[in-house]
Coordinates of C-alpha atoms in Angstrom, one line a residue:
M1 CA -6.6 30.9 6.7
N2 CA -6.5 34.5 7.9
L3 CA -5.3 36.3 4.8
E4 CA -4.6 39.7 6.5
K5 CA -2.4 38.0 9.1
I6 CA -0.4 35.8 6.8
I7 CA 0.2 38.7 4.5
A8 CA 1.4 40.8 7.4
V9 CA 3.7 38.0 8.6
A10 CA 5.0 37.5 5.1
R11 CA 5.8 41.3 4.9
G12 CA 7.7 41.1 8.2
E13 CA 5.2 43.4 9.9
M14 CA 3.8 40.9 12.3
P15 CA 5.6 38.1 14.3
A16 CA 5.4 34.7 12.8
D17 CA 4.0 31.9 15.0
L18 CA 7.1 29.9 14.3
V19 CA 10.4 30.7 12.4
L20 CA 12.7 27.9 11.4
K21 CA 16.0 29.7 11.2
N22 CA 19.2 29.0 9.3
A23 CA 17.7 26.3 7.1
R24 CA 19.0 24.9 3.9
V25 CA 15.6 24.8 2.1
I26 CA 15.1 22.2 -0.5
N27 CA 13.3 23.9 -3.3
T28 CA 11.3 21.2 -5.1
F29 CA 10.0 23.6 -7.7
I30 CA 13.4 24.2 -9.3
G31 CA 15.4 21.4 -7.8
E32 CA 17.8 23.6 -5.8
V33 CA 18.8 24.2 -2.2
E34 CA 18.6 27.8 -0.8
Q35 CA 19.6 29.3 2.5
G36 CA 17.1 31.2 4.6
D37 CA 14.6 31.3 7.4
V38 CA 11.1 29.9 7.0
A39 CA 8.3 31.9 8.7
I40 CA 5.1 30.0 9.6
C41 CA 1.7 31.5 10.3
G42 CA -0.9 29.1 11.6
D43 CA -0.8 26.0 9.4
R44 CA 0.9 27.8 6.4
V45 CA 4.2 29.0 5.3
A46 CA 4.2 32.8 5.2
G47 CA 7.6 33.4 3.7
I48 CA 11.2 32.4 3.1
G49 CA 14.0 34.9 3.7
D50 CA 15.2 36.8 6.7
Y51 CA 12.6 36.7 9.4
Q52 CA 13.4 37.9 12.9
Q53 CA 10.0 38.4 14.6
A54 CA 8.5 35.2 15.9
R55 CA 6.6 33.8 18.9
E56 CA 8.8 30.8 18.7
S57 CA 12.1 30.1 16.8
I58 CA 14.0 27.0 16.2
D59 CA 17.5 27.3 14.9
L60 CA 18.2 24.5 12.4
H61 CA 21.9 25.3 12.3
G62 CA 22.1 24.5 8.6
D63 CA 20.0 21.3 8.6
Y64 CA 18.0 20.7 5.4
L65 CA 14.3 21.6 5.4
A66 CA 12.0 19.7 2.9
P67 CA 8.3 19.4 2.3
G68 CA 6.5 16.6 4.1
L69 CA 6.6 13.4 2.1
I70 CA 3.6 12.3 0.1
N71 CA 2.8 8.6 -0.4
G72 CA 1.0 8.7 -3.7
H73 CA -0.4 5.2 -3.8
T74 CA -0.8 2.8 -0.9
H75 CA -3.3 0.5 0.7
V76 CA -3.1 1.3 4.4
E77 CA -4.7 -2.0 5.2
S78 CA -1.6 -3.8 4.0
S79 CA 0.1 -2.5 7.2
M80 CA -2.4 -4.6 9.1
L81 CA -2.7 -1.6 11.5
H82 CA -5.7 0.4 12.7
P83 CA -5.5 3.9 11.2
V84 CA -4.4 5.4 14.5
R85 CA -1.5 2.9 14.7
Y86 CA -0.7 3.5 11.1
A87 CA -0.3 7.2 11.7
Q88 CA 2.0 6.5 14.6
A89 CA 4.2 4.5 12.3
V90 CA 4.5 6.8 9.3
V91 CA 4.3 10.4 10.7
P92 CA 7.7 10.1 12.4
R93 CA 9.1 9.0 9.1
G94 CA 8.0 12.2 7.4
T95 CA 4.9 10.9 5.6
L96 CA 2.3 13.7 6.1
T97 CA 0.0 13.0 3.1
V98 CA -1.2 9.5 2.2
V99 CA -3.2 8.8 -1.0
T100 CA -4.9 5.6 -0.3
D101 CA -7.2 3.3 -2.2
L102 CA -9.2 1.4 0.4
H103 CA -10.2 -1.4 -1.8
E104 CA -9.0 -4.1 0.6
I105 CA -11.4 -3.2 3.4
A106 CA -14.1 -2.2 0.8
N107 CA -13.9 -5.7 -0.7
V108 CA -14.8 -7.1 2.7
C109 CA -17.2 -4.5 4.1
G110 CA -18.1 -2.3 1.2
A111 CA -18.8 1.4 1.8
E112 CA -19.0 0.8 5.5
G113 CA -15.3 -0.2 5.5
V114 CA -14.4 3.0 3.7
K115 CA -16.4 5.0 6.2
F116 CA -14.7 3.2 9.1
V117 CA -11.3 4.4 8.0
T118 CA -12.4 7.9 7.1
S119 CA -14.1 8.3 10.5
W120 CA -10.6 8.0 12.0
A121 CA -8.8 9.9 9.4
H122 CA -9.9 13.3 10.6
K123 CA -8.5 12.5 14.0
L124 CA -5.0 11.8 12.7
P125 CA -2.0 14.1 12.4
L126 CA -1.7 13.5 8.7
D127 CA -3.9 14.0 5.6
M128 CA -5.5 10.9 4.2
M129 CA -6.7 11.5 0.7
L130 CA -9.0 8.8 -0.7
M131 CA -9.2 7.2 -4.1
I132 CA -12.6 5.5 -4.4
P133 CA -12.1 1.8 -5.0
S134 CA -13.0 1.1 -8.6
C135 CA -12.9 -2.7 -8.4
V136 CA -15.2 -4.0 -5.6
P137 CA -15.2 -6.8 -6.5
A138 CA -12.0 -6.7 -8.6
T139 CA -13.4 -9.2 -11.1
T140 CA -16.1 -11.8 -11.4
L141 CA -13.5 -14.5 -11.0
E142 CA -13.8 -14.6 -7.2
T143 CA -16.3 -14.1 -4.4
S144 CA -16.1 -10.7 -2.7
G145 CA -17.8 -9.5 0.5
A146 CA -19.3 -6.4 -1.0
R147 CA -20.0 -4.5 -4.2
I148 CA -19.5 -0.9 -5.1
N149 CA -21.3 0.1 -8.3
A150 CA -21.1 3.1 -10.5
D151 CA -23.8 4.9 -8.5
D152 CA -21.9 4.3 -5.4
V153 CA -18.7 5.7 -7.0
K154 CA -20.7 8.8 -8.0
N155 CA -22.0 9.3 -4.5
L156 CA -18.6 8.7 -2.8
L157 CA -16.9 11.1 -5.1
S158 CA -18.8 13.9 -3.4
H159 CA -17.0 13.3 -0.2
P160 CA -14.6 16.2 0.6
D161 CA -11.6 13.9 1.2
V162 CA -12.1 12.0 -2.1
I163 CA -9.8 13.1 -4.9
G164 CA -10.3 10.5 -7.6
L165 CA -11.0 7.0 -8.7
G166 CA -8.7 4.2 -7.5
E167 CA -6.7 1.9 -9.6
V168 CA -8.8 0.4 -12.4
M169 CA -7.6 -3.2 -12.0
N170 CA -10.1 -4.7 -14.4
F171 CA -8.1 -3.6 -17.5
P172 CA -9.6 -6.4 -19.6
G173 CA -13.0 -5.0 -18.8
V174 CA -11.8 -1.5 -19.9
I175 CA -10.3 -2.8 -23.2
N176 CA -13.4 -4.9 -24.0
G177 CA -15.9 -2.2 -23.1
D178 CA -17.4 -3.7 -20.0
E179 CA -20.5 -1.6 -19.3
E180 CA -20.1 -1.4 -15.5
V181 CA -16.4 -0.6 -15.6
L182 CA -16.8 2.1 -18.1
A183 CA -19.7 3.6 -16.0
K184 CA -17.4 3.9 -13.0
I185 CA -14.8 5.7 -15.2
S186 CA -17.4 8.0 -16.6
A187 CA -18.7 8.8 -13.1
A188 CA -15.1 10.0 -12.3
E189 CA -14.7 12.1 -15.5
G190 CA -12.5 15.1 -14.8
R191 CA -11.0 13.6 -11.7
V192 CA -7.7 11.7 -11.2
I193 CA -8.1 8.1 -12.3
D194 CA -5.3 5.7 -11.3
G195 CA -4.5 2.6 -13.4
H196 CA -3.3 -0.9 -12.9
A197 CA -2.1 -2.6 -16.1
P198 CA 0.7 -5.1 -15.6
G199 CA 2.4 -6.1 -18.9
L200 CA -0.1 -4.1 -21.0
G201 CA 1.3 -2.7 -24.3
G202 CA 0.6 -1.8 -27.9
K203 CA -3.0 -1.1 -29.0
E204 CA -4.4 -2.6 -25.8
L205 CA -2.5 0.0 -23.8
N206 CA -3.7 2.7 -26.1
A207 CA -7.3 1.6 -25.5
Y208 CA -6.8 1.5 -21.7
I209 CA -5.3 5.1 -21.7
A210 CA -8.0 6.4 -24.1
A211 CA -10.6 5.5 -21.5
G212 CA -9.2 8.2 -19.2
V213 CA -6.7 6.3 -17.0
L214 CA -3.8 8.5 -16.1
S215 CA -1.2 6.4 -14.2
D216 CA 0.2 3.0 -13.6
H217 CA 2.2 1.4 -10.8
E218 CA 2.6 -2.1 -12.2
S219 CA 5.5 -1.7 -14.5
T220 CA 8.3 -4.2 -13.8
T221 CA 10.7 -3.7 -16.8
L222 CA 12.3 -0.7 -18.5
E223 CA 10.5 -1.4 -21.7
E224 CA 7.1 -1.5 -20.1
G225 CA 7.7 1.7 -18.1
R226 CA 9.1 3.5 -21.1
E227 CA 6.1 2.7 -23.3
K228 CA 3.7 3.9 -20.7
L229 CA 5.6 7.1 -20.3
K230 CA 5.7 7.6 -24.0
R231 CA 1.9 7.1 -24.2
G232 CA 1.4 9.9 -21.6
M233 CA 0.9 8.0 -18.4
Y234 CA 2.4 9.0 -15.1
L235 CA 4.8 6.3 -13.9
M236 CA 4.4 5.3 -10.3
I237 CA 7.6 3.6 -9.4
R238 CA 6.8 1.0 -6.7
E239 CA 8.9 -0.3 -3.9
G240 CA 6.8 -2.2 -1.5
S241 CA 7.3 -5.2 0.8
S242 CA 7.0 -7.8 -1.9
E243 CA 6.7 -5.7 -5.0
K244 CA 10.2 -4.2 -5.7
N245 CA 10.5 -2.4 -9.0
L246 CA 12.7 0.6 -8.1
E247 CA 16.1 -0.7 -9.3
A248 CA 14.6 -1.9 -12.6
L249 CA 12.8 1.4 -13.4
L250 CA 15.3 3.9 -12.0
P251 CA 17.1 4.5 -15.3
L252 CA 13.8 5.9 -16.7
I253 CA 14.1 8.9 -14.4
T254 CA 15.9 11.6 -16.6
D255 CA 15.7 15.3 -17.0
N256 CA 13.1 14.7 -19.7
T257 CA 10.9 12.3 -17.8
Y258 CA 11.2 13.0 -14.0
K259 CA 8.1 15.2 -13.9
R260 CA 6.0 12.3 -15.0
C261 CA 7.4 9.9 -12.3
L262 CA 6.6 9.5 -8.6
F263 CA 7.5 7.0 -5.9
V264 CA 4.9 4.8 -4.2
V265 CA 4.9 1.8 -1.9
D266 CA 1.5 0.2 -2.9
D267 CA 1.7 -2.4 -0.1
R268 CA 4.0 -2.1 2.9
S269 CA 4.0 -4.3 6.0
C270 CA 3.9 -3.1 9.6
S271 CA 7.4 -4.6 10.1
D272 CA 8.9 -2.6 7.2
L273 CA 7.2 0.5 8.4
L274 CA 8.8 0.2 11.8
R275 CA 12.2 -1.1 10.7
Q276 CA 12.8 0.7 7.4
G277 CA 10.1 3.4 6.9
D278 CA 7.4 4.3 4.5
I279 CA 7.9 6.4 1.4
D280 CA 11.1 7.7 3.0
A281 CA 12.6 4.3 2.6
V282 CA 11.9 4.4 -1.1
V283 CA 13.6 7.9 -1.4
R284 CA 16.5 6.6 0.6
K285 CA 17.0 3.6 -1.6
A286 CA 16.8 5.7 -4.7
I287 CA 19.5 8.0 -3.4
N288 CA 21.6 4.9 -2.5
E289 CA 21.1 3.7 -6.1
G290 CA 22.6 6.9 -7.4
L291 CA 19.6 9.3 -7.9
E292 CA 20.4 12.9 -7.0
P293 CA 18.9 13.5 -3.5
V294 CA 16.9 16.6 -4.3
R295 CA 15.4 14.9 -7.4
A296 CA 14.6 11.8 -5.3
I297 CA 12.7 14.1 -2.8
Q298 CA 10.8 15.7 -5.8
L299 CA 9.4 12.3 -6.7
A300 CA 7.9 12.0 -3.2
T301 CA 6.7 15.6 -2.8
I302 CA 6.0 18.0 -5.6
N303 CA 5.4 15.3 -8.3
P304 CA 2.6 13.4 -6.5
A305 CA 1.2 16.8 -5.3
E306 CA 0.9 18.0 -8.9
Y307 CA -0.4 14.7 -10.2
F308 CA -3.1 14.5 -7.6
R309 CA -3.9 18.3 -8.0
L310 CA -3.0 19.0 -4.4
H311 CA -1.8 22.5 -5.0
D312 CA -1.3 23.4 -1.4
R313 CA 1.6 21.0 -0.7
G314 CA 4.7 19.3 -2.1
G315 CA 6.9 22.4 -1.8
I316 CA 8.0 25.1 0.6
A317 CA 6.5 28.4 -0.5
P318 CA 4.3 31.2 0.7
G319 CA 0.7 30.0 1.2
Y320 CA 1.7 26.3 1.2
L321 CA 0.9 24.0 4.1
A322 CA 3.6 24.0 6.7
D323 CA 4.1 20.2 6.4
L324 CA 7.8 20.1 6.8
I325 CA 10.7 17.7 7.7
T326 CA 14.2 18.5 8.8
I327 CA 17.0 16.4 7.4
T328 CA 20.4 16.2 9.1
D329 CA 22.1 14.1 6.4
L330 CA 20.7 14.5 2.9
S331 CA 22.7 11.7 1.3
R332 CA 21.2 9.3 3.9
L333 CA 17.9 11.0 4.3
E334 CA 18.2 11.1 8.1
I335 CA 15.0 12.8 9.2
D336 CA 15.0 14.6 12.6
M337 CA 11.9 16.8 13.1
V338 CA 8.5 16.5 11.5
F339 CA 6.0 19.4 11.4
Y340 CA 2.4 18.9 10.4
K341 CA 0.5 22.2 9.7
G342 CA 3.2 24.1 11.6
K343 CA 3.2 21.9 14.7
L344 CA 6.1 19.8 15.8
L345 CA 4.7 16.2 15.9
A346 CA 7.8 14.0 15.8
K347 CA 11.5 14.1 16.6
Q348 CA 14.3 11.5 16.0
G349 CA 11.8 8.9 14.8
K350 CA 9.5 9.2 17.8
P351 CA 5.9 10.6 17.8
L352 CA 5.2 13.5 20.0
F353 CA 1.5 13.3 19.6
P354 CA -0.7 11.4 22.1
S355 CA -2.0 8.0 21.1
L356 CA -5.8 7.8 20.8
Q357 CA -7.4 5.1 23.0
L358 CA -9.0 2.3 21.0
K359 CA -11.9 0.5 22.7
V360 CA -13.4 -2.7 21.5
D361 CA -16.7 -1.1 20.6
S362 CA -14.9 1.4 18.4
Y363 CA -14.3 -1.3 15.8
Q364 CA -17.0 -3.9 16.7
T365 CA -19.0 -3.2 13.5
M366 CA -16.0 -4.4 11.5
A367 CA -15.6 -7.6 13.5
K368 CA -17.0 -11.1 12.9
S369 CA -16.4 -10.9 9.1
V370 CA -15.1 -14.5 8.7
R371 CA -17.9 -16.9 7.9
I372 CA -17.2 -20.2 6.2
K373 CA -19.1 -23.4 5.6
P374 CA -17.6 -26.2 7.9
L375 CA -14.6 -27.9 6.3
S376 CA -13.3 -31.5 6.3
I377 CA -10.2 -33.2 5.1
E378 CA -12.2 -34.6 2.2
S379 CA -13.1 -31.1 1.0
L380 CA -9.3 -30.4 0.6
K381 CA -8.6 -33.3 -1.8
L382 CA -7.4 -32.3 -5.2
A383 CA -8.7 -34.9 -7.7
S384 CA -6.3 -36.2 -10.3
T385 CA -7.2 -35.6 -14.0
G386 CA -3.9 -36.9 -15.4
E387 CA -0.2 -37.1 -14.8
T388 CA 0.3 -33.3 -15.2
Y389 CA -1.4 -30.2 -13.6
P390 CA -1.0 -26.4 -13.8
V391 CA 1.3 -25.0 -11.1
I392 CA 1.6 -21.4 -10.0
E393 CA 5.3 -20.5 -9.9
I394 CA 6.4 -17.6 -7.7
A395 CA 8.6 -14.9 -9.3
P396 CA 11.1 -13.7 -6.6
G397 CA 10.6 -10.1 -5.6
Q398 CA 7.5 -9.7 -7.8
I399 CA 3.8 -10.3 -7.5
I400 CA 3.5 -11.7 -11.0
T401 CA 3.6 -15.5 -11.3
K402 CA 4.5 -18.0 -14.0
K403 CA 2.2 -20.8 -15.2
R404 CA 3.9 -24.2 -15.3
I405 CA 2.6 -27.6 -16.3
E406 CA 4.3 -30.1 -14.1
K407 CA 4.2 -33.8 -13.6
V408 CA 2.5 -34.2 -10.2
R409 CA 2.6 -36.7 -7.4
I410 CA -0.6 -38.8 -7.1
V411 CA -1.7 -40.8 -4.1
G412 CA -5.0 -42.7 -4.0
G413 CA -6.4 -40.7 -7.0
A414 CA -5.6 -37.3 -5.5
I415 CA -2.8 -34.9 -6.2
V416 CA -0.6 -34.3 -3.2
P417 CA 2.3 -32.0 -2.4
D418 CA 5.7 -33.0 -3.8
L419 CA 8.3 -31.6 -1.4
E420 CA 11.2 -32.8 -3.5
K421 CA 10.0 -30.6 -6.4
D422 CA 8.9 -27.8 -4.0
I423 CA 5.3 -28.2 -5.2
L424 CA 2.8 -27.4 -2.3
K425 CA -0.9 -27.4 -2.1
L426 CA -2.7 -24.0 -2.2
V427 CA -6.2 -23.6 -0.9
V428 CA -8.6 -20.6 -1.1
V429 CA -11.8 -20.7 1.1
E430 CA -14.6 -18.3 0.6
R431 CA -15.2 -16.5 3.9
H432 CA -17.9 -13.8 3.3
K433 CA -21.1 -15.7 2.5
A434 CA -20.3 -19.2 3.8
S435 CA -21.0 -20.5 0.3
G436 CA -18.7 -23.5 0.7
N437 CA -16.6 -22.4 -2.4
I438 CA -13.1 -23.9 -2.2
G439 CA -10.3 -23.3 -4.7
L440 CA -7.6 -26.0 -4.8
G441 CA -4.3 -25.7 -6.7
L442 CA -0.5 -26.1 -6.5
V443 CA 2.3 -23.6 -6.0
K444 CA 6.0 -23.8 -6.6
G445 CA 8.8 -21.7 -5.1
F446 CA 7.4 -21.4 -1.5
G447 CA 10.0 -23.7 0.0
L448 CA 8.0 -25.2 2.8
R449 CA 9.3 -28.6 4.0
G450 CA 6.5 -29.1 6.5
G451 CA 3.5 -27.5 8.0
A452 CA 1.2 -24.8 6.6
L453 CA 0.6 -21.0 6.5
A454 CA -2.8 -19.5 6.4
S455 CA -4.2 -15.9 6.2
S456 CA -7.4 -13.9 5.8
V457 CA -5.4 -11.3 3.9
A458 CA -5.6 -12.4 0.3
H459 CA -5.9 -9.6 -2.3
D460 CA -8.3 -8.4 -3.3
S461 CA -11.4 -10.2 -2.0
H462 CA -9.6 -11.4 1.1
N463 CA -10.9 -14.9 1.3
I464 CA -8.9 -17.3 3.4
I465 CA -5.8 -18.6 1.7
A466 CA -3.5 -21.3 2.9
V467 CA -0.4 -23.1 1.6
G468 CA 1.0 -26.3 3.0
S469 CA 2.8 -29.6 2.8
N470 CA -0.2 -31.6 4.0
D471 CA -4.0 -31.4 4.4
D472 CA -4.0 -31.9 8.2
D473 CA -2.0 -28.8 8.8
I474 CA -3.8 -26.8 6.2
L475 CA -7.1 -27.6 7.8
R476 CA -5.9 -26.8 11.3
A477 CA -4.5 -23.5 10.1
I478 CA -7.8 -22.5 8.4
E479 CA -9.8 -23.4 11.5
E480 CA -7.6 -21.1 13.6
I481 CA -8.2 -18.2 11.2
V482 CA -11.9 -18.7 11.7
K483 CA -11.5 -18.9 15.4
M484 CA -9.6 -15.6 15.5
Q485 CA -12.0 -14.0 13.1
G486 CA -9.1 -13.2 10.8
G487 CA -5.3 -13.1 10.9
L488 CA -2.2 -15.0 10.0
V489 CA -1.2 -18.4 11.2
V490 CA 1.8 -20.8 11.1
C491 CA 0.9 -24.5 11.9
A492 CA 2.9 -27.7 12.0
N493 CA 1.9 -31.2 13.2
R494 CA -1.6 -29.7 13.8
E495 CA -0.1 -27.3 16.4
I496 CA -0.4 -23.5 16.0
L497 CA 3.1 -22.3 16.3
A498 CA 2.5 -18.6 15.8
S499 CA -0.4 -16.3 15.0
L500 CA -1.4 -12.6 14.5
P501 CA -5.1 -11.9 15.1
L502 CA -6.7 -9.3 12.8
P503 CA -10.2 -8.9 14.1
I504 CA -11.1 -5.8 12.2
A505 CA -12.5 -7.0 8.9
G506 CA -10.0 -9.9 9.1
L507 CA -7.4 -7.3 7.9
L508 CA -6.4 -5.0 10.8
S509 CA -5.2 -5.2 14.4
P510 CA -6.1 -2.6 17.0
E511 CA -2.9 -3.4 19.0
P512 CA 0.1 -1.0 19.2
L513 CA 2.5 -0.9 16.4
E514 CA 5.4 -2.6 18.3
K515 CA 3.1 -5.5 19.4
V516 CA 1.8 -6.1 15.9
V517 CA 5.3 -6.1 14.5
A518 CA 6.5 -8.5 17.2
Q519 CA 3.8 -10.9 16.4
F520 CA 4.3 -10.5 12.6
E521 CA 8.1 -11.0 12.9
K522 CA 7.6 -14.0 15.1
L523 CA 5.4 -15.5 12.3
G524 CA 8.1 -14.9 9.8
K525 CA 10.8 -16.5 12.0
V526 CA 8.7 -19.5 12.8
A527 CA 7.7 -19.9 9.2
A528 CA 11.3 -19.7 8.1
G529 CA 12.0 -22.7 10.4
L530 CA 9.7 -24.8 8.3
G531 CA 11.9 -24.7 5.2
N532 CA 13.6 -22.4 2.8
L533 CA 11.0 -19.7 2.4
P534 CA 11.3 -16.5 0.3
P535 CA 11.4 -13.1 2.0
A536 CA 8.0 -11.8 3.2
P537 CA 6.2 -15.2 2.7
F538 CA 2.8 -13.9 4.0
S539 CA 2.9 -11.0 1.6
I540 CA 3.6 -13.3 -1.3
L541 CA 0.9 -15.7 -0.1
S542 CA -1.6 -12.8 0.0
F543 CA -1.2 -12.1 -3.7
L544 CA -1.5 -15.6 -5.0
A545 CA -5.3 -15.2 -5.1
L546 CA -5.2 -11.9 -7.1
P547 CA -6.7 -12.8 -10.5
V548 CA -5.9 -9.5 -12.2
I549 CA -2.1 -10.2 -12.2
P550 CA -0.6 -12.6 -14.7
E551 CA -0.1 -15.5 -15.3
L552 CA -1.8 -18.0 -13.0
R553 CA -3.8 -17.5 -9.8
L554 CA -6.2 -19.3 -7.5
T555 CA -9.5 -18.0 -6.2
D556 CA -12.4 -19.6 -4.4
L557 CA -13.8 -20.3 -7.8
G558 CA -10.7 -22.1 -9.1
L559 CA -7.6 -21.5 -11.2
V560 CA -7.5 -18.3 -13.2
S561 CA -5.1 -17.9 -16.1
L562 CA -4.2 -14.6 -17.8

């Protein structure tokens, strides 16, 4: 930043590079709207007031001007988009800063996966801030593709784009003094440390916070969120594709608490990004639910900026980055223009920046990540140990599950799906080391009446996960995942009805946003034709192998009960 120049522009003695005239400026510092011009010098705001001299002027005719939106917690891999395609999806929606924990790709490819994303981040028209994955692997209850230890955390924290330690998912490890978990937290001392503590309360919550964890995005009830706020945590209010907690937690946002709250998406699908938006969709829904619009914008701008100690953004003020959005209708958050560092990059939902060309060799190092020991029908048989068996029950709209003990259907000494009771088979196949590990279980609430779904996206270790009404379709779906080297599949009568290849680490597609969305939405429609499935079935499926969420999960090592 040229200090002499920006000072001269601020004083009105030199022409600004750009003046946005006649704006209704949303002041996120004090929660008010003020009239004025905004003068921009290079990539910074020089001043707010009456500015006439400019190399370029845009008259906003009274439209609102707000800071660029900040997504304070997301896993960009959940979009299934290459970083370039991800930017094309979120920038026109006003997201100009993304705080991401790359523990999805890190659990597959380790530090190389993190470096792959960061190598692209500097070429994108947004700022991607990194939280170092703290849980690679998330636990010892599954097989991961890589490991990031305390020394790795210490080394990665020196990277200029790293601002802290990602969600500490192994909360039992923290509470019980696990040496490796505490070493990672100690390595990040003095930095922002995100949390992940579903259902935690009382003295166990005290112990978790005492270790240095500052935030949590897993609250699902008012009582849980209130306790975490009272104990000093920042409350990340999540509204993702399958995890929807906004309505339940919105009453917690008051004049006394709002500075400790921020909106996040955690996981958001490519389809939702295209059709509804990113963090803008959360702000829009909050406004629709009755939250005052300026306050809703504060929770997606200044609040995450202050929490993450990003003191050059989140507001419109002299010296702040000129990351700005214009809003034509505040009550509906209709975003028109998007400026990144003073440059107009999107208008009316369309990117104005060129798309980078992606060649196969640009992601070849992340390909061929799906390696399994050959499967057979016999290997999918779930042996009977009695008339009853633990069943994972899906909780609608949540990623938590319920543990049920159900009377099961037994044929030839093996437990088989019971479609009348909506009990299906769930299979997890280890895909990193070809170990031959296979987890077998049952799930209730998926609604399949025939066929199978399979995916190489299965949080957090991303082994292959499949759900189905019969072993033949499950086996065929898994075989197709291996053939594609990752992706999503719908199968019925041993025929592949729809698929989405994800050749980059089995998690990401290099294809354009619209093509990926078309394939993803076709998967959803075809899957819906196989029964009465819940919304976002592949997203729900991806979390059934996550052993750090209560109450019952399935990994390649078997059932896990919390």
